[in-house]
CSV table of C-alpha atoms and ligand atoms in Angstrom, one decimal:
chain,number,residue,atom,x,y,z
C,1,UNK,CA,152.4,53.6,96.3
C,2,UNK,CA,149.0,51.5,96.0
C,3,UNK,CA,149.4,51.4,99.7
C,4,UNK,CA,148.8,55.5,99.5
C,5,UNK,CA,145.8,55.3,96.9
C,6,UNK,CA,143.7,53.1,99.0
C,7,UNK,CA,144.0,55.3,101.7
C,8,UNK,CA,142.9,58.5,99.3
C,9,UNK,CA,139.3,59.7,99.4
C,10,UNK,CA,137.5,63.0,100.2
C,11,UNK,CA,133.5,64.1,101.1
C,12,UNK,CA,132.6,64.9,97.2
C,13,UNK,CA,134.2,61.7,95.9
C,14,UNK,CA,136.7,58.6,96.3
C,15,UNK,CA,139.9,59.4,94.4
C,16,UNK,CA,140.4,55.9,93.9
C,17,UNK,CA,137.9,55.6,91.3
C,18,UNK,CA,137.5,57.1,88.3
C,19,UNK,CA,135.0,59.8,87.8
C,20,UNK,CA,134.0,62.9,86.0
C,21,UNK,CA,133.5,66.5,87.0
C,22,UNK,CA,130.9,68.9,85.0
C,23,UNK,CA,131.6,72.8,84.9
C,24,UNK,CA,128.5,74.8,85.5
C,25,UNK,CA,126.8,77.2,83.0
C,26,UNK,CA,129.4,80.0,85.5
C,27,UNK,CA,132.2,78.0,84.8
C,28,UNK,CA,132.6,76.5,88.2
C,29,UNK,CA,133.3,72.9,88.7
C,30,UNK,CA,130.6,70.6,90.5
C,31,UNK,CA,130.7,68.9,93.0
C,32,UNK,CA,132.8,71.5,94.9
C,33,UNK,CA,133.9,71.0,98.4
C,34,UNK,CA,134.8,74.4,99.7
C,35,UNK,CA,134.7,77.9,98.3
C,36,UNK,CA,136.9,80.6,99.3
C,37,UNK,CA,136.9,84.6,98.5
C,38,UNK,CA,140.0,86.8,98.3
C,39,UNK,CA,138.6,90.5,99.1
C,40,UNK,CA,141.3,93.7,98.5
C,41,UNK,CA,141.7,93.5,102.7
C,42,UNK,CA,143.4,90.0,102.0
C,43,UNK,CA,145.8,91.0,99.2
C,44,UNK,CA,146.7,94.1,100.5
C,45,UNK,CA,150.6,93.0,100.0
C,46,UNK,CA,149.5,91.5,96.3
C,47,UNK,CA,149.1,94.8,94.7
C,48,UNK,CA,151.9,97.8,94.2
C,49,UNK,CA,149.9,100.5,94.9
C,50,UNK,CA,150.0,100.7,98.6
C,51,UNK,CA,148.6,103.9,98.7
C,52,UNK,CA,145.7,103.9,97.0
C,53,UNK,CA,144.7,100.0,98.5
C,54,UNK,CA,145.2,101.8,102.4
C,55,UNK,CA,142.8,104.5,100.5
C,56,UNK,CA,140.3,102.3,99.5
C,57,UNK,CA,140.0,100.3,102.2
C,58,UNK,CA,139.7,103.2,104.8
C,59,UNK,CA,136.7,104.5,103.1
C,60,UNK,CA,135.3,100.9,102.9
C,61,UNK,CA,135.7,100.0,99.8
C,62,UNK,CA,137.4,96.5,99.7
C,63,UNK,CA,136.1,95.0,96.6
C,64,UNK,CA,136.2,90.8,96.0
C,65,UNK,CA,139.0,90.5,93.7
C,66,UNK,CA,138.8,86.1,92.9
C,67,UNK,CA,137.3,83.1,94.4
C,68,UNK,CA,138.4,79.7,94.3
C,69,UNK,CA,136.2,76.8,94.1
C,70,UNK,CA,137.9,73.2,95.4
C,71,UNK,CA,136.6,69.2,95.4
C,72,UNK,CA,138.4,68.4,99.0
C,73,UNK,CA,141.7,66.8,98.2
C,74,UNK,CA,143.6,64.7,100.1
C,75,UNK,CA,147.6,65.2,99.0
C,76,UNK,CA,148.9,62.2,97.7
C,77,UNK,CA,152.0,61.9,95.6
C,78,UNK,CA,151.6,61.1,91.7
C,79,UNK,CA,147.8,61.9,92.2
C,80,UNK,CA,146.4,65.2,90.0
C,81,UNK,CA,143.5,67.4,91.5
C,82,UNK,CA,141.6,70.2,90.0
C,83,UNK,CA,139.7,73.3,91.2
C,84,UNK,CA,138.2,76.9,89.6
C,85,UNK,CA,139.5,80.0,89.6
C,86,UNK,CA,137.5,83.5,88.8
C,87,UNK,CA,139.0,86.3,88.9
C,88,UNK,CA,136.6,89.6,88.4
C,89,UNK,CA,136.9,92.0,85.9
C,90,UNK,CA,138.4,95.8,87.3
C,91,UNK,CA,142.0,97.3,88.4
C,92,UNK,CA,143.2,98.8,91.5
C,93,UNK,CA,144.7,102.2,89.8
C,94,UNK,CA,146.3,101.0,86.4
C,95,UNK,CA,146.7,96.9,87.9
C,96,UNK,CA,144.4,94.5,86.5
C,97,UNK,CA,142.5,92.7,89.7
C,98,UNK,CA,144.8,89.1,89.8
C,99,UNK,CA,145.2,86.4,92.2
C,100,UNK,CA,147.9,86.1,94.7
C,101,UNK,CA,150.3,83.8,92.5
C,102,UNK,CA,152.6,81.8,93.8
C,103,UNK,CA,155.6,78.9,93.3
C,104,UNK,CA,155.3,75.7,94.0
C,105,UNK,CA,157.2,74.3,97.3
C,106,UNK,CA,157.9,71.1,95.1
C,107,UNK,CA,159.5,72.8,92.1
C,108,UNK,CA,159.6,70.0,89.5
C,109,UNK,CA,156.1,69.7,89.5
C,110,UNK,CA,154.0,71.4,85.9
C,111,UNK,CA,150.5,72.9,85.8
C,112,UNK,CA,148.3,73.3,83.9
C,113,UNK,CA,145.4,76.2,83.5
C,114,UNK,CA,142.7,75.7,80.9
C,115,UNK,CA,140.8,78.7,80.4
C,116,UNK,CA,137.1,79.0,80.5
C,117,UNK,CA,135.3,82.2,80.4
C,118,UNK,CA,136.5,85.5,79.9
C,119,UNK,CA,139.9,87.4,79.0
C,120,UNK,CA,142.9,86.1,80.9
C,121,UNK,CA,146.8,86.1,81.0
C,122,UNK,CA,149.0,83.9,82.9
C,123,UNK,CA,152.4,86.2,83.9
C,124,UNK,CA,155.1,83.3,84.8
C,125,UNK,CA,158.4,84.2,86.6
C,126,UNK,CA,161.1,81.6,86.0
C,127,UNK,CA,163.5,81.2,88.7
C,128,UNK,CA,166.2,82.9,86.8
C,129,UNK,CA,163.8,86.2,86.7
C,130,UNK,CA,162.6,85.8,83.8
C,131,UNK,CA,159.0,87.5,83.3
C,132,UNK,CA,156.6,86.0,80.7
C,133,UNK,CA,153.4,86.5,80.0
C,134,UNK,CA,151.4,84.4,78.0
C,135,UNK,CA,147.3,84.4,76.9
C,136,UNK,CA,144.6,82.1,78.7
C,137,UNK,CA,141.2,82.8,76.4
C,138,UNK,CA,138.6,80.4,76.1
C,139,UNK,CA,139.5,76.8,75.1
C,140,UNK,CA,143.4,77.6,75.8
C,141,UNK,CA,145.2,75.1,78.1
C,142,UNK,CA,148.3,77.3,79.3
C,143,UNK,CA,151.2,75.7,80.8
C,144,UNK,CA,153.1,76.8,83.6
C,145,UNK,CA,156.4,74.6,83.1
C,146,UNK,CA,158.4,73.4,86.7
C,147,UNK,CA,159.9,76.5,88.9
C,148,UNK,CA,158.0,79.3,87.5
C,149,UNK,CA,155.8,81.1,89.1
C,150,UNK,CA,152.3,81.7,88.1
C,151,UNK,CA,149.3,84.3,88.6
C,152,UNK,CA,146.1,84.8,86.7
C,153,UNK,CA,145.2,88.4,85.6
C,154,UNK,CA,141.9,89.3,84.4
C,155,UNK,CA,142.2,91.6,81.5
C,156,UNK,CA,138.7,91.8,80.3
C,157,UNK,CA,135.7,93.4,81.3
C,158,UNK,CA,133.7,90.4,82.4
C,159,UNK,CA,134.4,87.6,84.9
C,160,UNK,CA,137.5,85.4,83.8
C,161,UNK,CA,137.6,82.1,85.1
C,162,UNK,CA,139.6,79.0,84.3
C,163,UNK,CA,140.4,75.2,85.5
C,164,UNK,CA,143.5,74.6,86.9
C,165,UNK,CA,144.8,70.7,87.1
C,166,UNK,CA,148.1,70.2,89.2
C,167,UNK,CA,149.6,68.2,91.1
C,168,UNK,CA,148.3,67.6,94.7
C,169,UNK,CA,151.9,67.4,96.7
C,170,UNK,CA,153.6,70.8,94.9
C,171,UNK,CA,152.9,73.0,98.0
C,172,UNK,CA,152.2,77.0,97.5
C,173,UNK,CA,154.7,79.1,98.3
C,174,UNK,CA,153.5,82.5,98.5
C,175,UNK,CA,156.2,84.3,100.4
C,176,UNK,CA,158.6,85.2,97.3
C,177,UNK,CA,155.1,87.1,95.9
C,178,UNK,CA,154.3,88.6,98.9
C,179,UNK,CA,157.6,90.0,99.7
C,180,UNK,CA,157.8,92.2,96.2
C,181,UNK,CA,155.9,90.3,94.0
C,182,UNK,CA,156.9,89.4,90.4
C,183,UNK,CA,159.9,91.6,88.7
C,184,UNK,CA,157.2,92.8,86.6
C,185,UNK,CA,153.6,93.4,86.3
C,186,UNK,CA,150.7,93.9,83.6
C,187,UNK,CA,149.4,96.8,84.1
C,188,UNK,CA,147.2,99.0,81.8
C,189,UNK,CA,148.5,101.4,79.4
C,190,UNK,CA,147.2,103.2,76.8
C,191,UNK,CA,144.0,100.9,77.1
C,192,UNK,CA,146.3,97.5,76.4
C,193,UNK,CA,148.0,95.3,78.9
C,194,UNK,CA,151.5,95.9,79.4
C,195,UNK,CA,154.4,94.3,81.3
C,196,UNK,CA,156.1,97.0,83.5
C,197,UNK,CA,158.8,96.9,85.7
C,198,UNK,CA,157.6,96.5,89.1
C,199,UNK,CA,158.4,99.8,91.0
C,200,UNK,CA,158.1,97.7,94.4
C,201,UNK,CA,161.7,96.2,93.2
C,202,UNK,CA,164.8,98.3,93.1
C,203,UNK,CA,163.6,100.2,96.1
V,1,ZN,ZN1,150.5,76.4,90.9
């Protein structure tokens, strides 16, 4: 294994020695490496609605849902990175704006999101079905035990943005999302977020 760590290393930093990161007055975590943006275009299958996203986007509305902010990791077994997620406040209908979500390839491997700014959930899928949804406000570290799934919803009316810390080797899997999404989703009702059966499953 030492063999592995003194290979390890990236442009913002050397993950063979220790260091500390600093969140920025936005929440984002410094030094970031590379920055990505997830528009409506890109999560067209990420959102039940199908209708009203092909309607939105053909009159050129295709709003920036969440952005991810990253130090450059190098996978390594056994070593932990970090990274920011923000996810902006609005729906698309009645769905609160969320990222993708996914399961981890390596399914023994834990996470953890700490939350930062904002009003967030975490909605967890074990892999039994079983849909939970638990709270991610300021100051809360939410787990997201081995084999469940994971996405972040924004349920507030400002940006939401958290930390997540995982292990670097679990892998994304984002097909079992993408091809139905979670058995259920948080959606608004009466004002409140509630957990609804997907329509998208049982078809
Ligand atoms: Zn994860």
């Amino acid at each position: 294994m030492l063999q592995d760590h003194r290979r390890i290393g990236c442009e913002v930093f050397d993950q063979r020695r220790p260091f500390t990161f600093k969140l920025d007055e936005d929440g984002v975590v410094k030094p970031y490496a590379k920055k990505f943006e997830w528009r409506l275009s890109d999560l067209k299958p990420f959102f039940y609605d199908k209708k009203l996203v092909e309607r939105m986007l053909s009159r050129g509305s295709d709003p920036l849902i969440y952005e991810t902010y990253w130090p450059s990791w190098e996978t390594v077994e056994g070593v932990i990175g970090t990274g920011t997620e923000i996810i902006h406040p609005g729906k698309i209908g009645d769905e609160y704006y969320h990222s993708r979500g996914h399961f981890h390839e390596k399914a023994i491997n834990s996470e953890f999101y700490v939350g930062v700014k904002g009003h967030g959930r975490m909605l967890l899928q074990s892999p039994e079905g079983e849909v939970v949804v638990i709270s991610m406000e300021p100051n809360e570290i939410a787990y997201m035990p081995p084999g469940w799934g994971h996405r972040a919803v924004n349920v507030g009316r400002e940006r939401m943005c958290c930390q997540f810390v995982w292990l670097l080797d679990s892998g994304h899997n984002y097909q079992v999302i993408e091809e139905g999404g979670f058995l259920k989703l948080l959606l608004e009702r009466d004002g409140k977020p509630t957990l609804v059966d997907n329509p998208l499953h049982g078809k």
